[in-house]
Every structure is written in structure tokens, then in C-alpha cells.
XYZ file of C-alpha atoms in Angstrom:
375
model
C 104.957 61.448 83.618
C 108.156 62.809 81.948
C 108.882 66.402 81.455
C 109.239 67.452 78.147
C 113.489 68.955 77.964
C 115.455 71.321 75.561
C 118.565 70.594 74.663
C 118.952 68.110 77.668
C 117.754 70.758 80.117
C 114.081 70.430 81.813
C 112.750 74.238 80.717
C 111.819 76.963 83.761
C 108.217 76.916 85.071
C 108.479 80.630 84.356
C 107.958 80.003 81.087
C 105.066 78.657 81.052
C 103.907 81.085 83.733
C 104.741 84.700 81.902
C 103.275 82.806 78.675
C 99.920 82.303 80.931
C 99.950 86.109 82.301
C 100.657 87.358 79.200
C 97.287 86.008 77.454
C 95.359 87.475 80.375
C 93.298 89.812 78.891
C 94.286 93.501 78.824
C 92.476 96.268 77.091
C 93.022 100.285 75.943
C 90.268 101.357 78.032
C 89.383 104.677 78.637
C 88.071 103.619 82.403
C 90.759 103.025 84.717
C 90.837 100.020 86.829
C 91.199 100.987 90.291
C 94.144 98.825 90.612
C 95.732 100.984 88.506
C 95.842 104.057 90.649
C 98.305 103.476 91.871
C 99.902 106.545 90.770
C 98.591 109.377 89.091
C 101.084 109.993 86.697
C 100.767 106.269 85.666
C 97.274 106.483 85.649
C 97.469 109.173 83.442
C 99.621 107.006 81.030
C 96.816 104.293 81.021
C 94.182 106.540 80.190
C 95.430 108.402 77.486
C 96.654 104.868 75.965
C 100.463 105.152 76.050
C 102.147 102.166 75.041
C 104.247 100.739 77.787
C 107.904 101.352 77.642
C 109.299 98.762 80.074
C 108.001 95.082 80.506
C 110.163 94.280 84.235
C 110.427 90.982 85.710
C 107.046 89.485 86.919
C 107.636 86.769 88.678
C 106.539 88.257 92.137
C 103.623 89.650 90.794
C 102.710 86.013 89.006
C 103.716 84.011 92.137
C 101.052 86.775 94.367
C 98.631 86.650 91.599
C 98.529 82.311 91.744
C 98.384 82.765 95.395
C 95.621 85.285 95.240
C 93.692 83.256 93.031
C 93.810 79.851 95.456
C 92.818 81.742 98.229
C 90.015 83.296 96.438
C 88.321 80.148 95.214
C 88.862 78.958 98.218
C 87.023 81.611 100.364
C 84.244 81.606 97.149
C 83.206 77.833 97.743
C 83.738 76.721 101.194
C 82.157 80.529 102.043
C 79.749 81.027 99.467
C 81.570 84.939 99.125
C 81.212 87.235 95.831
C 84.410 86.838 94.571
C 85.914 88.223 91.410
C 82.738 90.411 90.448
C 83.049 93.297 88.137
C 81.920 96.401 89.499
C 81.651 99.845 86.960
C 80.900 103.158 87.335
C 81.693 106.392 84.997
C 84.867 106.188 86.642
C 86.387 102.962 86.986
C 85.388 98.959 86.137
C 87.638 96.401 87.340
C 86.633 93.247 89.857
C 86.470 93.461 93.374
C 88.213 91.026 95.314
C 85.432 89.722 98.087
C 81.993 90.784 98.781
C 80.765 89.249 101.256
C 76.922 90.128 101.882
C 74.820 90.636 104.774
C 71.571 88.761 105.898
C 69.492 91.123 104.515
C 70.743 91.782 101.249
C 71.194 87.908 100.247
C 67.803 87.005 101.455
C 67.055 88.915 98.469
C 68.543 86.457 95.971
C 68.447 82.598 95.571
C 69.002 80.838 97.607
C 71.683 79.150 95.908
C 73.450 82.016 95.765
C 73.680 83.124 99.500
C 76.375 82.858 101.614
C 77.116 80.642 104.094
C 77.494 82.819 106.808
C 76.502 86.499 106.098
C 78.180 88.718 107.267
C 76.958 91.361 110.297
C 77.181 94.285 107.979
C 78.086 94.177 104.041
C 81.333 93.956 103.184
C 84.162 94.729 100.710
C 87.372 92.553 100.858
C 90.342 93.142 99.520
C 92.859 90.445 99.792
C 96.779 91.367 99.374
C 99.839 89.662 99.039
C 103.173 90.997 101.306
C 107.032 89.634 101.142
C 108.125 89.484 105.152
C 109.883 92.387 103.946
C 107.253 93.898 104.504
C 105.496 92.306 106.778
C 106.149 94.552 109.658
C 105.228 97.983 107.868
C 101.574 95.862 107.181
C 101.305 95.108 111.089
C 102.194 98.486 112.346
C 100.454 100.551 109.530
C 98.010 98.767 107.597
C 96.940 99.791 103.908
C 98.716 101.983 101.884
C 97.029 105.167 100.959
C 96.713 103.926 97.693
C 95.474 100.255 98.553
C 92.584 102.566 100.614
C 91.626 104.372 97.099
C 91.554 101.550 95.703
C 89.122 99.444 97.641
C 87.186 102.956 98.007
C 86.738 103.090 94.802
C 85.191 99.778 94.835
C 83.133 100.128 97.271
C 81.825 103.729 95.932
C 80.993 101.562 92.699
C 78.816 99.346 94.836
C 77.368 101.493 96.950
C 76.363 104.084 93.940
C 75.546 101.357 91.621
C 76.100 97.981 92.144
C 77.422 95.291 90.221
C 78.085 95.257 86.389
C 75.486 93.896 84.228
C 77.059 91.279 82.386
C 76.191 88.340 82.172
C 77.498 85.661 84.929
C 76.101 88.272 87.315
C 72.940 89.923 86.328
C 71.036 88.400 88.981
C 73.451 90.463 91.256
C 73.036 93.470 89.066
C 69.236 93.506 89.774
C 69.860 94.061 93.656
C 70.899 97.800 92.625
C 73.340 100.300 94.470
C 74.054 98.426 98.202
C 74.401 99.637 101.660
C 77.901 99.406 102.186
C 78.734 99.017 106.358
C 82.884 97.631 105.994
C 86.155 97.939 104.090
C 88.287 94.619 104.666
C 91.930 94.225 104.412
C 93.292 90.675 104.353
C 96.882 90.729 103.846
C 98.881 87.446 103.502
C 102.359 86.951 103.802
C 103.698 85.322 100.501
C 106.274 83.573 102.666
C 105.137 82.308 105.975
C 101.274 82.483 105.253
C 100.849 84.824 107.838
C 97.289 86.758 107.952
C 96.274 89.565 108.878
C 92.952 91.259 108.733
C 92.106 95.460 109.031
C 88.365 96.329 109.165
C 87.185 99.947 108.425
C 84.092 101.369 108.397
C 82.910 102.207 104.818
C 82.529 106.053 104.791
C 80.995 107.689 101.586
C 82.947 110.987 101.649
C 86.280 108.774 101.447
C 85.067 107.107 98.547
C 83.865 110.222 96.778
C 87.156 111.703 98.005
C 88.905 108.818 96.237
C 86.366 109.163 93.064
C 87.899 112.815 92.567
C 91.081 111.508 92.542
C 90.237 109.691 89.300
C 87.923 112.654 88.316
C 91.635 114.624 88.215
C 94.010 112.260 86.120
C 90.587 112.385 83.573
C 90.946 116.067 83.174
C 94.613 116.057 82.243
C 95.642 117.217 78.629
C 98.463 114.880 79.183
C 100.274 112.072 81.712
C 102.995 114.522 82.108
C 100.508 116.948 83.735
C 100.339 114.836 86.341
C 102.973 114.663 89.098
C 104.553 111.480 90.283
C 103.397 110.164 93.340
C 106.360 108.446 94.705
C 110.263 108.851 94.795
C 111.203 106.608 91.472
C 113.285 103.893 90.833
C 115.540 102.663 93.289
C 113.613 104.185 96.326
C 109.802 102.740 95.796
C 109.530 99.229 94.895
C 105.951 100.190 92.402
C 108.818 102.163 90.332
C 110.965 99.780 89.932
C 108.821 97.693 88.371
C 106.494 100.451 86.772
C 105.711 99.654 82.669
C 105.799 103.414 82.536
C 109.627 103.504 83.943
C 111.853 105.015 81.322
C 108.800 107.131 79.990
C 108.474 109.219 83.068
C 111.762 109.218 84.456
C 113.981 109.996 81.393
C 117.341 111.439 80.022
C 119.592 109.771 82.524
C 122.971 107.753 81.343
C 123.008 104.412 82.218
C 124.506 103.867 86.035
C 123.252 107.375 87.236
C 120.236 107.711 89.416
C 117.377 108.603 87.497
C 116.567 111.372 89.965
C 119.261 113.577 88.792
C 116.842 114.393 86.144
C 114.698 116.636 88.687
C 117.456 119.011 88.936
C 117.437 121.556 85.874
C 119.409 124.696 87.865
C 120.758 126.069 90.949
C 117.531 126.721 92.597
C 116.594 122.680 92.211
C 119.903 122.103 93.776
C 119.265 125.003 96.721
C 115.939 123.181 97.273
C 117.924 119.816 97.308
C 120.589 120.477 99.440
C 118.007 122.091 101.766
C 115.816 118.845 101.747
C 118.761 116.998 102.285
C 119.757 118.897 105.249
C 115.978 118.515 106.469
C 116.704 114.760 106.203
C 119.898 114.581 108.135
C 118.637 116.852 111.270
C 115.320 114.373 111.547
C 117.257 111.370 111.314
C 119.828 112.767 113.798
C 116.554 113.598 116.576
C 115.299 110.440 115.650
C 118.738 108.690 116.637
C 118.779 110.585 120.023
C 115.111 110.058 120.787
C 115.598 106.290 120.275
C 119.121 106.279 122.298
C 117.537 107.603 124.986
C 114.435 105.295 125.068
C 116.896 102.178 124.419
C 118.871 103.176 127.450
C 115.769 103.595 129.580
C 114.104 100.466 128.375
C 117.579 98.495 129.221
C 116.016 96.298 132.256
C 112.414 96.024 131.230
C 110.951 92.741 130.970
C 109.568 91.464 127.471
C 106.210 91.916 127.614
C 102.983 94.106 125.435
C 102.956 97.960 126.443
C 100.176 99.561 125.032
C 100.140 99.279 120.979
C 104.119 97.547 121.047
C 105.714 94.196 121.964
C 108.735 94.660 123.523
C 111.443 91.266 123.037
C 115.112 90.759 123.494
C 117.736 88.774 121.051
C 121.074 88.437 122.193
C 122.481 88.185 125.861
C 124.293 84.947 125.188
C 127.817 83.644 125.895
C 130.177 85.052 123.135
C 132.205 82.741 121.417
C 135.461 82.393 119.118
C 137.203 80.428 117.302
C 139.815 78.115 119.423
C 143.438 78.217 118.295
C 144.489 75.848 120.751
C 142.303 73.423 120.132
C 142.480 73.560 116.541
C 146.351 73.112 116.690
C 145.681 69.850 118.644
C 142.794 68.747 115.911
C 145.545 69.600 113.411
C 147.819 66.838 114.771
C 145.256 63.966 115.782
C 144.650 64.471 112.160
C 147.479 64.456 110.326
C 147.089 67.809 108.981
C 150.070 70.010 108.439
C 149.824 73.016 111.714
C 150.762 76.852 109.913
C 154.331 77.391 111.301
C 152.779 81.194 112.105
C 149.230 80.491 113.445
C 146.602 81.541 110.599
C 143.133 81.030 111.356
C 141.355 81.419 108.311
C 143.612 78.523 106.844
C 143.361 76.378 109.992
C 139.681 76.952 109.882
C 139.260 75.634 105.843
C 141.491 72.522 106.912
C 139.163 71.626 109.403
C 136.160 72.115 107.051
C 137.729 70.639 104.074
C 138.652 67.143 106.661
C 134.859 67.358 107.643
C 135.932 68.371 111.301
C 133.611 70.818 113.581
C 135.536 74.042 114.189
C 135.993 74.277 117.904
C 135.078 77.248 119.722
C 135.718 78.404 123.006
C 133.679 80.986 125.364
C 135.162 84.488 125.571
C 133.740 85.635 128.991
C 131.719 88.242 126.980
C 128.631 88.410 126.105
C 126.727 89.523 122.772
C 125.167 92.607 123.257
C 121.322 92.907 123.960
C 119.268 93.816 120.811
C 115.969 95.133 121.635
C 112.934 94.448 119.221
C 109.724 96.000 119.123
C 106.893 94.968 116.974
C 103.012 95.971 116.965
C 101.421 94.345 120.078
């Protein structure tokens, strides 16, 4: 089929994606969605019904949503997992990504609603898509505090109330409070498709702490009473793409870091300088520790050592442009040779002529680069 064009140019597919995203239902609700709890100040803005001031680029988020939806729908049809089911208590309302029932709980449902393979314990799962840029952090540290809080809120609602009693899942709401055994995070690399799973035993006390966090937000008289949980635009991506960025970080001229608004007097400058020097000292000490450890590991073979995997890059023959060979190639190809050897110009000449750039070994080796990743 042909593609409709505008002024002879095919329209951007992102226009369609943004239109679909804009039609997703969004409400001014007095209950937070668990995904809104990434930052206390942001949660307070939403809770107080503040109109968003910013409309950041959503392409990465939309991609994540499409991947997310496709994976969850596949899990629903192939495994029989409960996907995107509604939960609500007196604090939050939202849709939990996955609930995998255990055998005892599944037996209380009609056979057509039971999972293909029940879990050993009832599991609440959250699926997160991440970029390669963040992947090493995911492998090393797992879910962030905000991500943990989000799933603890969902699990806590299921533990205390159960599924929300709404059309399409009334058979689930009749189960009542659920005996949650495990929380699972499933991280998907948006670039490579790599998958990483992190599992945590469900602890009602942790869920209660997450609920207390929401209660603290609800008690605020205005959003500015809640502290900012992150360091701001340019330092935290969540702030870069926050719909309340201009409201949360106001009063700075274009091109001036928003964080300058935090300096109100000389006492603030004094503390910022103290913080800077503390950071400098920590970085210097960290660099000293790393350099010492790097020297010790110089002759160590690749392998897994405890929680870390050691590998090496580099150690190859070092090469550089061979000027004499380039002169010969110029003469053979009938290209004028610069009277004064000009490597950059000669390289350009050969590239323009479609000829390979000759290289020669210098007798040196490229430096070995250590690479340490989670085992």
C-alpha cells in the first residue's frame, strides 16, 4: 500500500505515535498512581492537581511503552499471567504489570483464568525497559529506590485489599487480600533485547514504609513543602523530562543551570563550596584506590572473581598512517603529491579516490584497558 505524504514528504511516524499517546486516558485524580511516586515534589504537584508546565520529548518513553505492551501481551497469551490488572487502596490506584498466581490461589479461579504454569509463590512483577547507557547500573545495583517503592505500593495494595472490584476483573477481586510471596523486576535492554531479572521476598514492613511515603505527600498543604528528591535538570534524566520542570526549578535565565536558584545567600555558597570540596576529596580518594587496584591487577587473567567479572581490551599492535606508502599510491594513481607532506590532505585525497589508507605498525602496543562488570 502507498504511504500518504505531506508536501511530497512521508509524514513522521512519530506524529502518529504522539497522537496515540495523547489519547491515553489521563485524569486529575486525588489518588496517586504508583508510577507517580518517582519524586516527592512531583507526586505533590500531581496530587494537588497542578497543571503541567512542560511538554518534553516523549519518544523514548513511547518506545518503552510499545515494547512494554508487546511483551506483557505475549506473557498473557502464552503463560496465562495476569497482566495490567487494576489495584486500588486508600492511597494509590494503578495497574500492576504482572501478577503470577501460585497454585493454591489459582485453584480458586475458574480453570480458564488459571496460569499455564503457576508460580511457587504468588509473585508481583514490574517490567522496566532501559537503555544500554543504564544497563551496567541495572546489572550491578538492580532497581532504584523509586522503582522499589512503586512495586511495594502495588504489592501492598494486593496484600491488604486485593484486586480492584471493577468490570472485567470481578472474579479476581473476589479473591480478597492476597498472600504475596515475591516481588520481581524484569529489566529489558531497549537496544539489545537483553533481559535481567531481580527477585526480592515480599516484606509487609517495606510496603508499609512505601505507604508512609505517600501519606507524607498527601499531608502537604502545597507541593513546595515536599523536598526535591533528585538533583535537577542536567543531572537527573527524570528531571530533564519532568512535566513540572519549569515550576519546580524556576527563575533562571536561559543557559544558566537551574540549580543556581538554590543559592540565596552567602551561607548557601559556603555550604556549596564545602560540598564541592567534599566531592573533590571523595573523587581523589576514589581515583587513588582505583589506580592502586589497577596496578595490582595488571597481570591477572580474565575470569570471574567473586561478584565481579574481569576482562581486558587493548594490547593490540598500534598503527599510524604510512606517509611513504601514501606517496607511492599518489604517484601510481596520478594524484599530485603535496610538496610538503600533509597527512590529513593525503588521507582525504585517497578517500576521495576510493583507495584504502595504508597503515604501518609503530612497534608499540595500545594500552590495555581494564573492564570490570558484574559476574
